[in-house]
XYZ file of C-alpha atoms in Angstrom:
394
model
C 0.000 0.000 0.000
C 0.841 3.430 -0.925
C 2.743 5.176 2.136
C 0.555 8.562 2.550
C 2.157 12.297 2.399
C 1.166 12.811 6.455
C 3.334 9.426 7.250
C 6.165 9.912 5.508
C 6.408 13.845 7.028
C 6.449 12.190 10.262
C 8.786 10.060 9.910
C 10.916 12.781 8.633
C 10.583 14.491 11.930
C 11.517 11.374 13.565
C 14.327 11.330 11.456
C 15.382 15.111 12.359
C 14.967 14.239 16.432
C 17.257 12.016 16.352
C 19.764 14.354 14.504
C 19.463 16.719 17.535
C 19.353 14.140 19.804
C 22.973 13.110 18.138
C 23.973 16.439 18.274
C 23.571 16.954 22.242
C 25.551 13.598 22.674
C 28.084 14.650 20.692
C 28.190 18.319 22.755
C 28.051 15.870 25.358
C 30.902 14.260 24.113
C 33.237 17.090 24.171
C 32.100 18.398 27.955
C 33.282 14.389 29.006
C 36.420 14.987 27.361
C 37.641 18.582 28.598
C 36.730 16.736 32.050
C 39.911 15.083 31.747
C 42.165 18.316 32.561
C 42.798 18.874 35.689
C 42.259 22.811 35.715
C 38.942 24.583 35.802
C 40.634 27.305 33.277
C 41.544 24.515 30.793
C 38.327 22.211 30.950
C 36.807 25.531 30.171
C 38.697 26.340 27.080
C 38.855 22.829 26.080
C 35.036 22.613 26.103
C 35.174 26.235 24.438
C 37.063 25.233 21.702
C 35.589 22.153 21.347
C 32.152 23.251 20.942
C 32.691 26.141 18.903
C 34.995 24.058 16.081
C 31.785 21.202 16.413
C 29.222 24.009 15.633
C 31.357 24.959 12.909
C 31.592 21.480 10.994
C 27.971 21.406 11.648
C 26.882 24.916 9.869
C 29.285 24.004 7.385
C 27.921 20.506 6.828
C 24.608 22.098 7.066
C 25.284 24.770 4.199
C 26.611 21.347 2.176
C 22.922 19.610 2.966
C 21.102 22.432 1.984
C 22.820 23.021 -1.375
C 22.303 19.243 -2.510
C 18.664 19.063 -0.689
C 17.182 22.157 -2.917
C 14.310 20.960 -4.665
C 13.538 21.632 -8.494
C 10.255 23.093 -9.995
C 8.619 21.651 -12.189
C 7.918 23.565 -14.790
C 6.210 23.132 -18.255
C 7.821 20.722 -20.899
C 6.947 23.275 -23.441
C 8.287 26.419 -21.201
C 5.286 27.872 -21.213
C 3.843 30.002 -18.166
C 1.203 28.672 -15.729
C -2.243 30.559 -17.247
C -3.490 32.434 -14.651
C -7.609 33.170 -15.026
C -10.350 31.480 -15.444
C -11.016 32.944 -19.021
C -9.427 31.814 -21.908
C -5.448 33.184 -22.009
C -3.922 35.395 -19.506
C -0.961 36.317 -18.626
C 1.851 34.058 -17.250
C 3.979 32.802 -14.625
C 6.758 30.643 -13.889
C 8.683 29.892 -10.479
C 12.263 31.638 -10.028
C 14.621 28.840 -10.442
C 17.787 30.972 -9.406
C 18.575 29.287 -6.483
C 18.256 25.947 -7.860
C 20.447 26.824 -10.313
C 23.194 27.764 -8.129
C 22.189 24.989 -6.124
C 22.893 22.614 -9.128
C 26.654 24.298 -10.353
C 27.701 23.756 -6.572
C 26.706 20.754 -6.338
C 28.561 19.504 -9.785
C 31.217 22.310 -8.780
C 31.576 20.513 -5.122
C 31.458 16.853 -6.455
C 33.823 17.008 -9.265
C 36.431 19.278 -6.913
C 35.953 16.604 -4.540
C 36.883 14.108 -6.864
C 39.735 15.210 -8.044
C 40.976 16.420 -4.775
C 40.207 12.563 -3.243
C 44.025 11.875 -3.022
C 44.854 14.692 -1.211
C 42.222 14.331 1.115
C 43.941 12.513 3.903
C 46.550 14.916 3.952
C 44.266 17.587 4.253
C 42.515 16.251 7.080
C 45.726 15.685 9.043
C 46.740 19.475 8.776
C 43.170 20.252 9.965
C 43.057 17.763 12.710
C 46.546 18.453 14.099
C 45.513 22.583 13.604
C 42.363 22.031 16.147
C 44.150 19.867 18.316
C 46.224 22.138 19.541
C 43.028 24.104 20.922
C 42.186 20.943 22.711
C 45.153 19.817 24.946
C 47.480 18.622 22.110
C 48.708 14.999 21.507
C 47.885 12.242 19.897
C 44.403 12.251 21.564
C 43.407 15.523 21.180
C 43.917 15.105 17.117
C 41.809 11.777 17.302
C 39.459 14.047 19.150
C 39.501 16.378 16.361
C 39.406 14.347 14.003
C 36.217 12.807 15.570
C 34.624 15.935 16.256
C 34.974 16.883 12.426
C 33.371 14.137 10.767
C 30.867 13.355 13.273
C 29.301 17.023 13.124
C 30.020 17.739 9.477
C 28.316 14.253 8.418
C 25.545 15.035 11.294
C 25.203 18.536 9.887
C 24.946 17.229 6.226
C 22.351 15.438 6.914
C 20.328 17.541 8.956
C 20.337 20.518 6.619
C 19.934 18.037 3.471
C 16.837 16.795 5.407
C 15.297 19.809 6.809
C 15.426 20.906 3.243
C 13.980 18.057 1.613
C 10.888 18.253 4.392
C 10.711 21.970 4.553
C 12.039 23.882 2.114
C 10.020 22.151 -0.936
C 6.593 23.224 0.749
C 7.868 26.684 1.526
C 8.015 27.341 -2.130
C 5.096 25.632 -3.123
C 3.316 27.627 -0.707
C 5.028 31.177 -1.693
C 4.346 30.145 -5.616
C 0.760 29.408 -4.848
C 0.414 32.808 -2.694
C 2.292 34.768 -5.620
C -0.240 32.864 -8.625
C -3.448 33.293 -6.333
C -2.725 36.985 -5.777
C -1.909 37.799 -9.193
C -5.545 35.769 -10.287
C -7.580 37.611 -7.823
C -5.900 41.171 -8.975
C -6.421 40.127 -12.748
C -9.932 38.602 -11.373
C -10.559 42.519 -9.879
C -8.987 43.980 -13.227
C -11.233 42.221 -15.393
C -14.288 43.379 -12.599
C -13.534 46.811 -12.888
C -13.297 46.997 -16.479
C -16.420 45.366 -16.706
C -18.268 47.673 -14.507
C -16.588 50.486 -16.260
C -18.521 49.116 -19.581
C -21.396 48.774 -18.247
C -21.432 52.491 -16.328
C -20.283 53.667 -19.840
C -23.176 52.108 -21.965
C -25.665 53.652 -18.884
C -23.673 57.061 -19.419
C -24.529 56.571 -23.211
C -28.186 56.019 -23.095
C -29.015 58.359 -20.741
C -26.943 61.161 -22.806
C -28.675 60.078 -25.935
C -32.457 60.265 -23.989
C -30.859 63.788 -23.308
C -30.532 64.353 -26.981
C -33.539 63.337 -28.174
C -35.535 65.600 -25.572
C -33.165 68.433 -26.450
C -33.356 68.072 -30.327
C -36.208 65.825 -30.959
C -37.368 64.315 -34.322
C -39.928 62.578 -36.404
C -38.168 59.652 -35.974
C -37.263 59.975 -32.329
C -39.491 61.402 -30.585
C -38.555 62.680 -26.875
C -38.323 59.646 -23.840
C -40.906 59.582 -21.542
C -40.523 60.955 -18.249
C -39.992 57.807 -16.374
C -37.348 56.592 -19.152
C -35.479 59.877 -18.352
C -35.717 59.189 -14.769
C -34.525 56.125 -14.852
C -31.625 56.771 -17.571
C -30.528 59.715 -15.647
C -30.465 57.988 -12.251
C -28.286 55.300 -13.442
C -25.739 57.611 -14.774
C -22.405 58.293 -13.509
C -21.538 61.484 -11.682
C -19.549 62.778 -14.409
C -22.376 62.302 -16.980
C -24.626 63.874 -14.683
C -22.816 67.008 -14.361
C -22.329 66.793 -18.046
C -25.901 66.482 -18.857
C -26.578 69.552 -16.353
C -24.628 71.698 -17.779
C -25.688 70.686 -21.453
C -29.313 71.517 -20.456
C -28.323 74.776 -18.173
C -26.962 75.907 -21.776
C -29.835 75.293 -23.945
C -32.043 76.970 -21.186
C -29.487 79.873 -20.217
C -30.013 80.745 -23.995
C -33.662 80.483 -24.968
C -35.498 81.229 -21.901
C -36.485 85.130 -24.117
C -36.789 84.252 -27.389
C -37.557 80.517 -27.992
C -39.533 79.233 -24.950
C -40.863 75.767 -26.581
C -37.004 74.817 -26.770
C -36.295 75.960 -23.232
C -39.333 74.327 -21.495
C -37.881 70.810 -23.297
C -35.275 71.022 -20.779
C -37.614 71.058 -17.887
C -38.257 67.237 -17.539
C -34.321 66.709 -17.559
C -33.923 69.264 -14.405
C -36.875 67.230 -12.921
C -35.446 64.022 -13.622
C -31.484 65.525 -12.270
C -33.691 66.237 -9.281
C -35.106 62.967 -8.649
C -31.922 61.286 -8.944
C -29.902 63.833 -6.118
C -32.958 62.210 -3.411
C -29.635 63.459 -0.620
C -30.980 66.479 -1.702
C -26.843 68.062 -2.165
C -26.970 69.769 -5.681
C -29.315 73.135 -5.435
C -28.441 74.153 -8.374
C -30.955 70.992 -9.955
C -33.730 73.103 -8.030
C -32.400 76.291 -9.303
C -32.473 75.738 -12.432
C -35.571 74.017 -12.736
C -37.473 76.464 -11.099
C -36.342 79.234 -13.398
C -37.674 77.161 -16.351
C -41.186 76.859 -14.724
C -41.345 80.727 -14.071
C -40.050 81.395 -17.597
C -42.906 78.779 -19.346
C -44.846 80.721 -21.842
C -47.778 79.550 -18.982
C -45.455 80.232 -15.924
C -46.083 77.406 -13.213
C -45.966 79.560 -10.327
C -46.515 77.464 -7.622
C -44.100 74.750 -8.730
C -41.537 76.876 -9.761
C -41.969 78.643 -6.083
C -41.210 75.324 -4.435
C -38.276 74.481 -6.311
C -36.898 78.003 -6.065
C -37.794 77.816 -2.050
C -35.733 74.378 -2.396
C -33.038 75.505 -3.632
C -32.530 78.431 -1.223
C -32.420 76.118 1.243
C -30.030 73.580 -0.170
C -27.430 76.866 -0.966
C -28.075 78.190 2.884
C -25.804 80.915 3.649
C -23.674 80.233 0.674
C -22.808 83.810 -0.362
C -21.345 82.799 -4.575
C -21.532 85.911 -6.415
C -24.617 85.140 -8.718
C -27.135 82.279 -6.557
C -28.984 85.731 -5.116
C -30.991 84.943 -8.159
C -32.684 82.850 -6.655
C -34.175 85.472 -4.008
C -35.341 87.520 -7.134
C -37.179 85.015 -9.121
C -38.937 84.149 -6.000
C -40.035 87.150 -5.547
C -41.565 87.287 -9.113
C -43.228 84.117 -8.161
C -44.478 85.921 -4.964
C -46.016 88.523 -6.247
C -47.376 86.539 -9.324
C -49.317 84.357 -6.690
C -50.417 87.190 -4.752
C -54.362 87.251 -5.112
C -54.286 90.737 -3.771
C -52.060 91.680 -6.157
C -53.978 90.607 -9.194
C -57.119 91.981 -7.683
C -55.003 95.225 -6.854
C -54.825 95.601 -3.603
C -51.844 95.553 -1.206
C -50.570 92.159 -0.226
C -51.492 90.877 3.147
C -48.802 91.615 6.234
C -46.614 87.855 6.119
C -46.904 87.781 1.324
C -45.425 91.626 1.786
C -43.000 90.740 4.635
C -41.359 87.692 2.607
C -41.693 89.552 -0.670
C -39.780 92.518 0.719
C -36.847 90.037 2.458
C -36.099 88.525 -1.384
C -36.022 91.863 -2.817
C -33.565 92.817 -0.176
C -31.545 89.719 -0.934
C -31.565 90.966 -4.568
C -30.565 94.248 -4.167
C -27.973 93.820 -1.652
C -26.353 91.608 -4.545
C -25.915 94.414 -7.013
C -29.744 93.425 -8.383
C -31.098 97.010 -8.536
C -31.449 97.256 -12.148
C -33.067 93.981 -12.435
C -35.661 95.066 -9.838
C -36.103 98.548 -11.532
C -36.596 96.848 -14.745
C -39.413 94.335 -13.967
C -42.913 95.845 -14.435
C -44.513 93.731 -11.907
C -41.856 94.261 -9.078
C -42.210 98.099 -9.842
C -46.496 98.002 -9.932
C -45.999 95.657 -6.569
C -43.775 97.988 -4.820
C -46.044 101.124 -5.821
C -49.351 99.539 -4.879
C -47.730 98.187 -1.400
C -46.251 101.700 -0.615
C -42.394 100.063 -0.363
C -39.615 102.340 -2.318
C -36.257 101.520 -3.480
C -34.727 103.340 -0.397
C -37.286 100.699 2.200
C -35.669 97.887 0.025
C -32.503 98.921 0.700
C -32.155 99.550 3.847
């Protein structure tokens, strides 16, 4: 039967506790040997010295286990790049293979050094042996010691770093790779998102600036959309389009509100519907706009445009931009308009003159005075209700 992954890890790890279990007998080793001098001073540096040239062989033989215990990717026969995506071809990705690479010339580099060097290698090993022994009390011993020492930690070291790697190491960079491939899919995954939500808010954008067309400039052939196909259209439309389409109609309405009044009321169900899609309530300049339109109908719509003027006003508060004090004015055309003492001429009652007079003062403190002088119904208003220029402006 098939030996399962789980198993064979553990036994690995039994494998690698018994390595350190090896390498604390061997420390051990080397305290039981500096026990032999006599002096505190020298068991110390024996031990010292000892230890220290043990470690060494074992980082070394480590480094040696680790180079020859590097695992290789796998990657395609053809050298192509793992697809990334779920959707057809994408862009690709392979594993870095550096570090095997250099793994793979020492290793060659190491063996076939080795082999050449084999019948030097006792020789070698004497000078190094007889070198350490003199940090360990000399003699013949000490440079069996050393000796000892050497290839028990180097070969113990070897094998430790050639296992840890074999266990450890290969998982580490399947893990990273997988990391590295899964973020890159679910960036690409968020790329293709966003580009398809930027199609579909641009196709919105397009239809509702095309419904604005077709009210603005309408034709046999296409007649103007429906109010609640505006409504809609404009809703769904981006912020940018919106302001777009404001400004578009502000134009068209800004410059035929005298002389071509069936063009500028076809811009009135595009300020309703810009209204109806702020329902925050943030833009007063929607209102604004939209009640200037009603006033300006060739049948004004007093009350309505009232409202939206009144709405406005609010929205703007105390916002004091050179040129919304038009607001105050119009609304006092509305006023007066809806005054039925007015139109039966007689002076308005106390609260229709008291808020009639405070948007007239709004307008004149805003450099309106020839605006107010000019319209016939402010003037007949203001003569029948007794209030002068002078009343206004103080």
């Amino acid at each position: 039967m098939e030996r399962t992954e789980r198993e064979q890890t553990s036994d690995s790890n039994k494998a690698l506790r018994v390595l350190r279990t090896a390498m604390l007998a061997g420390a051990a080793a080397i305290a039981l040997y500096a026990l032999q001098f006599s002096a505190i001073s020298q068991k110390t540096a024996v031990a010292s010295v000892g230890l220290m040239v043990a470690g060494a062989f074992l980082l070394m033989g480590g480094v040696l286990g680790f180079i020859f215990g590097i695992p290789r990717t796998l990657q395609q026969e053809s050298g192509g790049a793992v697809k990334v995506g779920a959707d057809g071809p994408g862009a690709g990705y392979l594993a870095n293979t550096n570090l095997e690479q250099i793994s793979d010339w020492l290793t060659k580099m190491l063996v076939g050094v080795g082999l050449t060097q084999l019948t030097a290698m006792p020789s070698h090993l004497r000078a190094v042996t007889s070198y350490i022994a003199e940090g360990i009390g000399g003699g013949r011993d000490a440079s069996i010691f050393a000796l000892s020492v050497l290839l028990y930690f180097s070969i113990i070291g070897f094998l430790f770093g050639y296992l840890w790697t074999r266990l450890f190491l290969a998982g580490a960079f399947r893990q990273a790779d997988q990391t590295a491939l899964g973020t890159l899919s679910e960036r690409m995954e968020q790329a293709n998102r966003d580009i398809e939500e930027i199609k579909k808010q641009t196709k919105l954008d397009a239809e509702a600036q095309n419904l604005v067309d077709r009210q603005l400039n309408p034709s046999f052939e296409l007649p103007p959309a429906p109010q609640p196909e505006l409504d809609e259209a404009i809703a769904a439309a981006s912020p940018e389009a919106k302001a777009k389409i404001f400004y578009q109609t502000w134009k068209v309405r800004g410059e035929n509100w005298r002389n071509n009044k069936q063009l500028m009321e076809k811009t009135i169900p595009i300020f309703r519907s810009l209204v109806k899609s702020d329902p925050d309530g943030r833009y007063h300049m929607n209102h604004g706009q939209l009640g200037f339109a009603l006033k300006d109908k060739v049948t004004p719509e007093w009350e309505n445009a009232l409202t939206e003027l009144s709405c406005a006003i609010d929205i703007r508060g105390g916002n004091k931009e050179e040129g919304w004090r038009y607001y105050e004015f119009n609304r006092a055309i509305c006023r007066i308009n809806l005054d039925e003492d007015f139109r039966s001429n007689q002076p308005s009652a106390p609260p229709v003159r008291k808020a009639i007079v405070a948007d007239l003062k709004e307008a004149i403190a805003h450099d309106f005075t020839d605006l107010v002088s000019a319209n016939e119904n402010i003037q007949a208003w203001m003569q029948l209700n007794q209030v002068s220029m002078e009343d206004i402006a103080a």
